[in-house]
mmCIF file of C-alpha atoms in Angstrom:
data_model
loop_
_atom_site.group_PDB
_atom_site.id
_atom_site.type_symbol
_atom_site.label_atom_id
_atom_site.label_comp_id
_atom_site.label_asym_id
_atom_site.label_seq_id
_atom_site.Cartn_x
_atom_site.Cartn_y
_atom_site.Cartn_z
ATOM 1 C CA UNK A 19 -15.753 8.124 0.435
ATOM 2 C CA UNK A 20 -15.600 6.487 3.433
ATOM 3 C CA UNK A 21 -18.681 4.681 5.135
ATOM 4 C CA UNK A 22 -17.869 6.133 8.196
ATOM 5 C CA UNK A 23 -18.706 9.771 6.602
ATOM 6 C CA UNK A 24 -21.713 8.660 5.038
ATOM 7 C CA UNK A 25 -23.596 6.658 8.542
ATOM 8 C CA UNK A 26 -22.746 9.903 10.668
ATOM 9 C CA UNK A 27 -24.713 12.281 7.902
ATOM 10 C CA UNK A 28 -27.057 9.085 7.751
ATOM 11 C CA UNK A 29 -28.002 9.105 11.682
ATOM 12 C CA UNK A 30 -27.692 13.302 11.573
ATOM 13 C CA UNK A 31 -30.447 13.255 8.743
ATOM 14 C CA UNK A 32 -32.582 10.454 10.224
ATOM 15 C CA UNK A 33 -32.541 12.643 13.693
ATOM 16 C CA UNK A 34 -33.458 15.903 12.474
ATOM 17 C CA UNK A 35 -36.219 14.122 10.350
ATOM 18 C CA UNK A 36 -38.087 11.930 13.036
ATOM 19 C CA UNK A 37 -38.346 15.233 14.977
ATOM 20 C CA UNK A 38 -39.125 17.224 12.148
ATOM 21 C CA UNK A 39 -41.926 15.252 10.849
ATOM 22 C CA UNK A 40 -43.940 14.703 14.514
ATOM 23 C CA UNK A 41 -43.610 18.723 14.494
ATOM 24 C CA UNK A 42 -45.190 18.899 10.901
ATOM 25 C CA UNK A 43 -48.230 16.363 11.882
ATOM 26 C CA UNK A 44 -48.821 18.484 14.999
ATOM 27 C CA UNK A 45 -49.005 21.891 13.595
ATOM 28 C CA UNK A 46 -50.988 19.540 10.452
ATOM 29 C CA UNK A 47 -53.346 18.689 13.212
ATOM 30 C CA UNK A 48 -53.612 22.197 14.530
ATOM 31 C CA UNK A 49 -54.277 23.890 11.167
ATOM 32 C CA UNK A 50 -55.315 21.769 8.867
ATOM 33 C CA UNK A 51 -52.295 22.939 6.001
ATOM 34 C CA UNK A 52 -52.435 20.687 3.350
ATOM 35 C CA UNK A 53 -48.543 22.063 3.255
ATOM 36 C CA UNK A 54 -47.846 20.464 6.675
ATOM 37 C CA UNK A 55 -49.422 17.512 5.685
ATOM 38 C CA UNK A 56 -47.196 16.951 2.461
ATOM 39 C CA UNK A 57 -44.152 18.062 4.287
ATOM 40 C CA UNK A 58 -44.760 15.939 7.050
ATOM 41 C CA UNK A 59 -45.292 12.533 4.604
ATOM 42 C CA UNK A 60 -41.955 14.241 2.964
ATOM 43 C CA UNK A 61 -40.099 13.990 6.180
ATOM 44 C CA UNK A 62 -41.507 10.574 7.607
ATOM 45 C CA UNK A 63 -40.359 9.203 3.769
ATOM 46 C CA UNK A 64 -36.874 10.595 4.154
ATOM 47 C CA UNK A 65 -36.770 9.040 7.342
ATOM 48 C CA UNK A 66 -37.455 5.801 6.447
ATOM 49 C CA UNK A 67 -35.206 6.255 3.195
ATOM 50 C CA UNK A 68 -32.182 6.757 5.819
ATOM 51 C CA UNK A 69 -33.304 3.794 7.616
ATOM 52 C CA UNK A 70 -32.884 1.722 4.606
ATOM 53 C CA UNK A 71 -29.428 3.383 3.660
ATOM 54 C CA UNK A 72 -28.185 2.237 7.409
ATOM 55 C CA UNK A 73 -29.725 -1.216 6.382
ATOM 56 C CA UNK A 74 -27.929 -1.863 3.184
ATOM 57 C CA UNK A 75 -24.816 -0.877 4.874
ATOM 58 C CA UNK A 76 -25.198 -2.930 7.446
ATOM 59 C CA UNK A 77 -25.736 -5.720 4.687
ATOM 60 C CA UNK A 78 -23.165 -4.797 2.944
ATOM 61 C CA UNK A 79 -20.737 -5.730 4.845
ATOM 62 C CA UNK A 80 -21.296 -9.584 5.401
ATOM 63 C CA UNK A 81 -18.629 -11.633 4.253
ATOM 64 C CA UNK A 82 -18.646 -13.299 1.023
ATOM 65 C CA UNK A 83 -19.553 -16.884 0.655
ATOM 66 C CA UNK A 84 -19.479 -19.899 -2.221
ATOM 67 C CA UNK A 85 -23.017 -18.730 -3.488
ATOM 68 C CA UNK A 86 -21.296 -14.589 -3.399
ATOM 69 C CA UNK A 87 -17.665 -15.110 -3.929
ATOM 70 C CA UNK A 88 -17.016 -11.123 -3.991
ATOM 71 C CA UNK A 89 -19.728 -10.340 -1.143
ATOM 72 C CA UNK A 90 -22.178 -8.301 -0.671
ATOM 73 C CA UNK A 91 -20.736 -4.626 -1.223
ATOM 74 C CA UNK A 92 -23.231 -4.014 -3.811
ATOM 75 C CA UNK A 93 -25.848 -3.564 -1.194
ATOM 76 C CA UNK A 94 -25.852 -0.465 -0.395
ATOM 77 C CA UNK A 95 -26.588 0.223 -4.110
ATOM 78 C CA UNK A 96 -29.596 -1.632 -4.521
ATOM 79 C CA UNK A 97 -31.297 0.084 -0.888
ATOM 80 C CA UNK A 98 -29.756 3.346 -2.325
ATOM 81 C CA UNK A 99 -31.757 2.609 -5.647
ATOM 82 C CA UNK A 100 -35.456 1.636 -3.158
ATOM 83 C CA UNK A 101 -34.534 5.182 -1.403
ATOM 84 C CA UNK A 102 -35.561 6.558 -5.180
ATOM 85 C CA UNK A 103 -38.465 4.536 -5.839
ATOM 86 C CA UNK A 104 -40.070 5.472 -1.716
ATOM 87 C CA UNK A 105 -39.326 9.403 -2.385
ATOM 88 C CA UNK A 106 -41.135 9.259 -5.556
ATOM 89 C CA UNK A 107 -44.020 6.844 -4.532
ATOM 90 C CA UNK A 108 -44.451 8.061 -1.031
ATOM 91 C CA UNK A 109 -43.042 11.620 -0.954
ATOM 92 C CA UNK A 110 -43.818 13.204 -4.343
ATOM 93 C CA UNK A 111 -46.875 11.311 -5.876
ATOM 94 C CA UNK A 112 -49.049 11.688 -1.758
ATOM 95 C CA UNK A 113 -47.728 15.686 -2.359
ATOM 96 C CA UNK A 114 -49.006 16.030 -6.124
ATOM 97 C CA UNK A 115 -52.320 14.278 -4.936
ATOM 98 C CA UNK A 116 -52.701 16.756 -1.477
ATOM 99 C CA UNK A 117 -52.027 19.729 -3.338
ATOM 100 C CA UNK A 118 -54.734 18.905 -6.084
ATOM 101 C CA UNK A 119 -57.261 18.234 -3.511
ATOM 102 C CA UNK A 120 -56.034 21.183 -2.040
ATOM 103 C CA UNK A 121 -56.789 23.081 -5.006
ATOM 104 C CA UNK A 122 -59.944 21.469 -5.733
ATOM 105 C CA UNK A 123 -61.230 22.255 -2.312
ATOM 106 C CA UNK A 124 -59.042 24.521 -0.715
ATOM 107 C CA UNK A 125 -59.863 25.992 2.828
ATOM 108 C CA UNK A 126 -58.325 28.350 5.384
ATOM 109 C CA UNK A 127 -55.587 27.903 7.530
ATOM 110 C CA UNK A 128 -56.455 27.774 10.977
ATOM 111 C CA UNK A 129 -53.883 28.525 13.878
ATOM 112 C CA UNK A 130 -51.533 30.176 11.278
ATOM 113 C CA UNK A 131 -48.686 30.384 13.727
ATOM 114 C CA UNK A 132 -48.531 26.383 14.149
ATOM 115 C CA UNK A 133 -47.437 25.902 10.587
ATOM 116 C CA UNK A 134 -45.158 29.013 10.616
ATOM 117 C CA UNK A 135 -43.316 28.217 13.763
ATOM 118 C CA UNK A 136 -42.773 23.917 12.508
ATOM 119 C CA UNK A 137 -41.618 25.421 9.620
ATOM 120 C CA UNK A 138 -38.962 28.226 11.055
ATOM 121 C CA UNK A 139 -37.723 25.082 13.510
ATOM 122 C CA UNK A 140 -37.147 22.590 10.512
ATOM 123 C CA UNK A 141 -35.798 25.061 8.464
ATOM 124 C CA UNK A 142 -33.037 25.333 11.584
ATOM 125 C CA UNK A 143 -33.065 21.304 12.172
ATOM 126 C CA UNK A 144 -32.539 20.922 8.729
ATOM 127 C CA UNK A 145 -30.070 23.519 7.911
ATOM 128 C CA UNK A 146 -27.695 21.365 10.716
ATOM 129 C CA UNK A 147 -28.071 18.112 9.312
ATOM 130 C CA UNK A 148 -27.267 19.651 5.509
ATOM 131 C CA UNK A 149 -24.658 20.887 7.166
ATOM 132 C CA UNK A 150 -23.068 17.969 8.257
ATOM 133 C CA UNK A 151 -23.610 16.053 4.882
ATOM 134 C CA UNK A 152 -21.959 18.784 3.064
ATOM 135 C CA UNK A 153 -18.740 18.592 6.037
ATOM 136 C CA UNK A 154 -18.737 14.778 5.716
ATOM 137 C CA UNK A 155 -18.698 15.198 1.583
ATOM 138 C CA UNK A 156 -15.801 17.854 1.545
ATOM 139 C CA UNK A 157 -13.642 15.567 3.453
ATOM 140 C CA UNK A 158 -13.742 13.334 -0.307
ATOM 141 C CA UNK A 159 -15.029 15.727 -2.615
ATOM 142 C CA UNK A 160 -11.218 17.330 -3.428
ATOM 143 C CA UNK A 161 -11.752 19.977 -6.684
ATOM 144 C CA UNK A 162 -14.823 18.542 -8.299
ATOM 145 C CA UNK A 163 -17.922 20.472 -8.239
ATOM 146 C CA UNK A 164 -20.893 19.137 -6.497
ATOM 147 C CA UNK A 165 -22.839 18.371 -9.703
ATOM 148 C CA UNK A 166 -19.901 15.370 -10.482
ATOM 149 C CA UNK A 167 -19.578 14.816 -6.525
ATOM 150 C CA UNK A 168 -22.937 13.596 -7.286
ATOM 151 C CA UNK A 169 -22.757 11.833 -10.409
ATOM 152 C CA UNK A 170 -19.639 9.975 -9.647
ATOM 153 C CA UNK A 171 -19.521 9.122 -6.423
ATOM 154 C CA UNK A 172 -19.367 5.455 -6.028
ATOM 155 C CA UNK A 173 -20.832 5.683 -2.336
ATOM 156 C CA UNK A 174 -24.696 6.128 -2.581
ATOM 157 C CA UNK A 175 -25.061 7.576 0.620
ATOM 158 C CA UNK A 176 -23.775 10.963 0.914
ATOM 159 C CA UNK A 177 -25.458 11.816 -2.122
ATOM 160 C CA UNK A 178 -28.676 10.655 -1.220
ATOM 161 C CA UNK A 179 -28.483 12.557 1.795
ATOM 162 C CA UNK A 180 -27.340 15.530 -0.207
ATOM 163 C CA UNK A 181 -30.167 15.756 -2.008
ATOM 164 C CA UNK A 182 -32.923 14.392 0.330
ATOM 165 C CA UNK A 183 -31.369 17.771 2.663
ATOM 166 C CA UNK A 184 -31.556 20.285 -0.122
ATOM 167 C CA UNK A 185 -34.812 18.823 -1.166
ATOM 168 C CA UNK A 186 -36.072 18.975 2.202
ATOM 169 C CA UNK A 187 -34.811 22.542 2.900
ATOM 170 C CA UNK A 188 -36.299 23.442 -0.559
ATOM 171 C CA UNK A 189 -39.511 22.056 -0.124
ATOM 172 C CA UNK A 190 -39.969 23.817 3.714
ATOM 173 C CA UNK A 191 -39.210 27.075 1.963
ATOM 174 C CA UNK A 192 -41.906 26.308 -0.768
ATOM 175 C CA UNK A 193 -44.221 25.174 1.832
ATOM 176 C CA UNK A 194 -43.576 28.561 3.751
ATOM 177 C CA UNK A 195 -44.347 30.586 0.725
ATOM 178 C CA UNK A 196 -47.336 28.602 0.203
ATOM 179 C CA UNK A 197 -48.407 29.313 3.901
ATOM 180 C CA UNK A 198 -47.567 32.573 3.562
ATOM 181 C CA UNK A 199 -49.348 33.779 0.795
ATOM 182 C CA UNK A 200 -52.245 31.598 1.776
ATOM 183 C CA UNK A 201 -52.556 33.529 4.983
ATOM 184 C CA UNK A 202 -52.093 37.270 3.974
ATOM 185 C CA UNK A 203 -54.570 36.936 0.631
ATOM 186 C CA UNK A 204 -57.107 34.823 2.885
ATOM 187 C CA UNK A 205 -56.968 31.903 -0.120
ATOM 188 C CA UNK A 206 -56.062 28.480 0.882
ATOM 189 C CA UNK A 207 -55.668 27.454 -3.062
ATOM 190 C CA UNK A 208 -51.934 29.124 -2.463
ATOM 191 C CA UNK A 209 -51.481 26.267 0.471
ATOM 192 C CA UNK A 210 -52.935 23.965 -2.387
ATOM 193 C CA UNK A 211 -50.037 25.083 -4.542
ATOM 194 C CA UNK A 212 -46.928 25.018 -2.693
ATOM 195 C CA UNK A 213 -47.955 21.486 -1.559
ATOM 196 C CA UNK A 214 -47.985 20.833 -5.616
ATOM 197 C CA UNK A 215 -44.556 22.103 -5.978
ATOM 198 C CA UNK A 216 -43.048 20.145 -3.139
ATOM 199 C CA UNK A 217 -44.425 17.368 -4.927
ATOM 200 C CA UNK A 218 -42.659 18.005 -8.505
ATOM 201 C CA UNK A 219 -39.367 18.849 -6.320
ATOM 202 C CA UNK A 220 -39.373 15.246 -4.714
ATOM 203 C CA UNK A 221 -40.232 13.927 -7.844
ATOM 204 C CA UNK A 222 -37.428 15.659 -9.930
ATOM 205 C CA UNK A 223 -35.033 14.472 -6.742
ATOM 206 C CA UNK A 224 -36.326 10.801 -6.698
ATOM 207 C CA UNK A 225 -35.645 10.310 -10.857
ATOM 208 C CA UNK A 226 -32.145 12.205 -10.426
ATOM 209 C CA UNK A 227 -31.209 9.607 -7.633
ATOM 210 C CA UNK A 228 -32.828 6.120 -9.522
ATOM 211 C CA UNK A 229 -30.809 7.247 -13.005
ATOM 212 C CA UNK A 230 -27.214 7.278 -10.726
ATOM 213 C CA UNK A 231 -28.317 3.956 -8.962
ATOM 214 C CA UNK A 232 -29.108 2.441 -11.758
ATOM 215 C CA UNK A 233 -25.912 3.097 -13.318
ATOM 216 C CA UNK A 234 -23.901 2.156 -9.994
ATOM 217 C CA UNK A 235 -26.315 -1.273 -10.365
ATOM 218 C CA UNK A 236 -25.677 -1.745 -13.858
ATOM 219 C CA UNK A 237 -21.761 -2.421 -13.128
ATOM 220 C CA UNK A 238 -19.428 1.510 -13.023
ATOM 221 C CA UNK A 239 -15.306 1.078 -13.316
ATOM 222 C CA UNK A 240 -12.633 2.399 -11.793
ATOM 223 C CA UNK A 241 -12.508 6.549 -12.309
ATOM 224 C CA UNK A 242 -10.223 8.066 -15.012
ATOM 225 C CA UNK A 243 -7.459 9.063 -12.804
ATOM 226 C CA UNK A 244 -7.519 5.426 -10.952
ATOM 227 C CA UNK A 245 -7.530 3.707 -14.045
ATOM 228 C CA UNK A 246 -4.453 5.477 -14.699
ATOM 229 C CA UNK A 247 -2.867 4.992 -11.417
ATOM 230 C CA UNK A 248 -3.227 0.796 -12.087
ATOM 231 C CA UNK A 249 -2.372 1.015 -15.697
ATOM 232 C CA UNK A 250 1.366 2.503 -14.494
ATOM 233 C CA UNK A 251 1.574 0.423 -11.219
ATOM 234 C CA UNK A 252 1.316 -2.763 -13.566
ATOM 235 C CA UNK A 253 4.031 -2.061 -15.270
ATOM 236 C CA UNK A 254 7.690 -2.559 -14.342
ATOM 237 C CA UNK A 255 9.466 -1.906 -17.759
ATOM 238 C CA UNK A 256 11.415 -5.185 -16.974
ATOM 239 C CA UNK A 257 9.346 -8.200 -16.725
ATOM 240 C CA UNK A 258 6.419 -6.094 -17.518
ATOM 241 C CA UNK A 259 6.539 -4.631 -20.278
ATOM 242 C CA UNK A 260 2.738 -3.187 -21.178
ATOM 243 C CA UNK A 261 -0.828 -3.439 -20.821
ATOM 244 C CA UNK A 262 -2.917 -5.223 -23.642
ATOM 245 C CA UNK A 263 -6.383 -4.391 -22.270
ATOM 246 C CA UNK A 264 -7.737 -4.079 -18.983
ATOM 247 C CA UNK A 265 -11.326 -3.571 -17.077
ATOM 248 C CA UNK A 266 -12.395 -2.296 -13.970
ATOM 249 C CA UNK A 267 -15.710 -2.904 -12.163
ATOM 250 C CA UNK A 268 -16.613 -1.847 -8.350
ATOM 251 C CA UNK A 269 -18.145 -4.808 -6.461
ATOM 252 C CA UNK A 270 -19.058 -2.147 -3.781
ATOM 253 C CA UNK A 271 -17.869 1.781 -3.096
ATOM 254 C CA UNK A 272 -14.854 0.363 -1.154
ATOM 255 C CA UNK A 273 -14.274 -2.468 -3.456
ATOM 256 C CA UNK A 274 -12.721 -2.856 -7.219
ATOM 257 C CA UNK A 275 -12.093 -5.497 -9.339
ATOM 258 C CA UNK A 276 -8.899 -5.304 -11.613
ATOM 259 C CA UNK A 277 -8.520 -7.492 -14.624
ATOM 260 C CA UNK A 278 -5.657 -7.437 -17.066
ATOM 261 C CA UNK A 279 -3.963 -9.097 -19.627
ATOM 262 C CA UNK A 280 -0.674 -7.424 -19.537
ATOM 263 C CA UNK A 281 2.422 -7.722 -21.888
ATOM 264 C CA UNK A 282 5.616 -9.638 -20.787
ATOM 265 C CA UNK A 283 8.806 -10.759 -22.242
ATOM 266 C CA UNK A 284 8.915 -13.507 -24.666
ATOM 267 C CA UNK A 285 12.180 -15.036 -23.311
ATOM 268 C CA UNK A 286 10.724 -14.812 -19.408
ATOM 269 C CA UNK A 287 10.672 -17.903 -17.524
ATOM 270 C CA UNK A 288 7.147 -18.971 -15.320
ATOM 271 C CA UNK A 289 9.089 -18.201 -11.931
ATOM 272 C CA UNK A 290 9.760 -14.725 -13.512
ATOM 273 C CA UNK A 291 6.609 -13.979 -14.963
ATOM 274 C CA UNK A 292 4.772 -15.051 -11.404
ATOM 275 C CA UNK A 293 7.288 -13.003 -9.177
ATOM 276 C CA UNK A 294 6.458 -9.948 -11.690
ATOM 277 C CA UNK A 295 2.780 -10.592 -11.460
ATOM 278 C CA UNK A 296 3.048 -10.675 -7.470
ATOM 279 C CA UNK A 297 5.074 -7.762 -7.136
ATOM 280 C CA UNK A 298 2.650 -5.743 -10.037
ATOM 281 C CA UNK A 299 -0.317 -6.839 -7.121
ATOM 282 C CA UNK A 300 1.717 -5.310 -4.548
ATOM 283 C CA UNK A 301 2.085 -2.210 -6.466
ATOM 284 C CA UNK A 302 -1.492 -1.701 -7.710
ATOM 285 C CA UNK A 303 -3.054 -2.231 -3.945
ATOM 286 C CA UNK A 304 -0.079 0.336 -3.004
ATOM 287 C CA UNK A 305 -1.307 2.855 -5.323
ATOM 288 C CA UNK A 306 -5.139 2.383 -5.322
ATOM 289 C CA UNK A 307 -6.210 0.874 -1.899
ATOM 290 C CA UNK A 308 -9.682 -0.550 -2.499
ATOM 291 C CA UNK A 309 -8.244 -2.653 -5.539
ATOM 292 C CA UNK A 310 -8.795 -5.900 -4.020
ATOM 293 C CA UNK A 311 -9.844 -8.418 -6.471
ATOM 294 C CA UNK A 312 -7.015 -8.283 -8.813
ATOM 295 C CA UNK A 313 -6.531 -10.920 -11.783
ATOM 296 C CA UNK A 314 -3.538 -10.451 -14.087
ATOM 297 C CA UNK A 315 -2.908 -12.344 -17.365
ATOM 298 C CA UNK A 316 0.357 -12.768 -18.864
ATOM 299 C CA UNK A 317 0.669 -12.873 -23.109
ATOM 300 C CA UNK A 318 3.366 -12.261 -25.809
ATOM 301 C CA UNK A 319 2.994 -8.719 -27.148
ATOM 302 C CA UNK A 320 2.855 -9.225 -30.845
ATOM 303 C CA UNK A 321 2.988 -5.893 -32.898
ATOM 304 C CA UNK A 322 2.735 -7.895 -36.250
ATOM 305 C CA UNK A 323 -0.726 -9.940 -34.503
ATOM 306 C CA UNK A 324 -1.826 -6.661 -33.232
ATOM 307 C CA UNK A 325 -1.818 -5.183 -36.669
ATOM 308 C CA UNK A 326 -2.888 -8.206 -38.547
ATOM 309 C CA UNK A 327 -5.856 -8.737 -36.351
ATOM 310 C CA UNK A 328 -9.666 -7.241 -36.390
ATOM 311 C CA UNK A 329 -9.162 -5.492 -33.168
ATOM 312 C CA UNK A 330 -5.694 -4.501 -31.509
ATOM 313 C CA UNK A 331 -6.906 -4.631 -27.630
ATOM 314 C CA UNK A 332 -7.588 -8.402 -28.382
ATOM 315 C CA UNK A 333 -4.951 -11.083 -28.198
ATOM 316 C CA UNK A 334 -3.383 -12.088 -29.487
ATOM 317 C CA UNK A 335 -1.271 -9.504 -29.325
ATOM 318 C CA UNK A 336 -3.059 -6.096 -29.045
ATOM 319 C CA UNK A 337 -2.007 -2.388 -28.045
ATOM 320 C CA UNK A 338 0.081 -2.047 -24.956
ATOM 321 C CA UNK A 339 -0.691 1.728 -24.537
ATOM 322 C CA UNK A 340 -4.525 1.859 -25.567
ATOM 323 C CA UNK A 341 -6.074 4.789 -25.608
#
């Protein structure tokens, strides 16, 4: 997923938002929809949620230093991960407490076609800035369905924005409803109760996005099919002979870490063994571009050790083909 991608749908979302939420305050103003109100706190949240994304990216890509030897990629996980925590604090918990006092004391809508005619225009606004999320996702998505798009991608951001837009777009239809019903039965608890079901929607959003930051915080490797990619690049069947074990870890979404101890030929000089580990570099960048921290470590393969010991991936020895 490119970064690119993921600071166009940034600045497309941020746009339609800033615009969006002055329209919902006005027709607020106007009308007095507890409905607006929520939905405009929703949109001025989101906004500043895509503010922070273009912040961590912009932190993100310092250059690394003595005190962080493998920089700073991780970043853009950690403002990815405060995105969660301001669309539950600020978004869902202000909507849950609007739509109670809603409830509690509801009153009618005044100016009805204020809140109808903010809502019809961010419906549209938003509809063109899902749009281009969705455009800039296909373009790294290939054949998995969105449901993994979103639980593996390694880039926060076009996720987030996926899900703030189809939250958003969600939440304006639920706040239409609400207005609507409100209106033609003359009750404003129905305005009361669509703002109470924008909150649970932004809450249900906000815990979906902290569980997959927390596990891109916590330290994610390499996909499956990547994994697989490095295992055969490493080895040459010559010098190279196997992997023993080997780990993975992403220091960013553009950014892996490869570590191996990898199998070589007993009877292999140094000057053989370093040429094979260059080359087995060169091959591994070659086949899986954002591998750039690579460490390889030769050892004897040792069947007998292998067998003999309490766990085969250790060395010494240890299984060249694990699976």
């Amino acid at each position: 997923m490119s970064a690119s991608g993921g600071t166009k749908a940034i600045v497309a979302a941020l746009s339609a938002n800033l615009a969006i939420a002055v329209a919902k305050f006005v027709a607020f103003a106007f009308s007095g929809s507890s409905s607006m109100l929520a939905e405009g706190v929703h949109s001025l949240a989101d906004s500043g949620n895509q503010a922070l994304l273009l912040v961590g990216g912009k932190k993100a890509k310092r250059e690394a230093n003595d005190e962080h030897p493998f920089g700073y990629g991780r970043e853009r996980y950690i403002y990815a991960f405060l995105v969660s925590i301001v669309l539950f604090s600020v978004g869902g918990m202000f909507a849950l407490y609007e739509g109670y006092e809603k409830i509690k004391h509801p009153h009618e809508i005044e100016h009805w076609y204020w809140p109808i005619g903010v809502l019809v225009f961010a419906i549209i606004a938003e509809s063109f800035s899902f749009r281009t999320a969705i455009i800039e996702s296909n373009q790294t998505r290939g054949a998995l369905s969105w449901t993994d798009f979103i639980r593996r991608a390694k880039a926060p951001e076009l996720p987030v924005v996926l899900l703030e837009d189809f939250g958003a777009l969600v939440g304006l239809v639920l706040a239409l409803c609400g207005v609507g019903i409100a209106l033609a039965t003359g009750d404003g608890v129905w305005d009361g109760i669509g703002t109470l079901c924008i909150g649970i929607l932004l809450i249900v959003i906000a815990l979906v996005l902290a569980a997959e930051t927390k596990s891109l915080l916590l330290g994610e490797g390499a996909g499956a099919e990547s994994v697989a990619m490095i295992r055969e690049a490493i080895v040459d069947g010559d010098t190279v002979t196997g992997v023993i074990h080997m780990r993975t870890l992403h220091l960013g979404p553009e950014e892996l870490l490869v570590a191996a101890k990898i199998a070589v030929r007993h009877d292999d000089t140094a000057a053989e063994v370093a040429r094979a580990i260059d080359a087995a570099e060169v091959r591994i960048r070659e086949a899986v571009p954002i591998a750039r921290v690579i460490y390889l470590e030769p050892d004897i393969y040792s069947e007998a050790a292998a067998a003999a010991g309490p766990d085969p991936t250790q060395t010494p020895g240890g299984d060249p083909h694990p699976h």
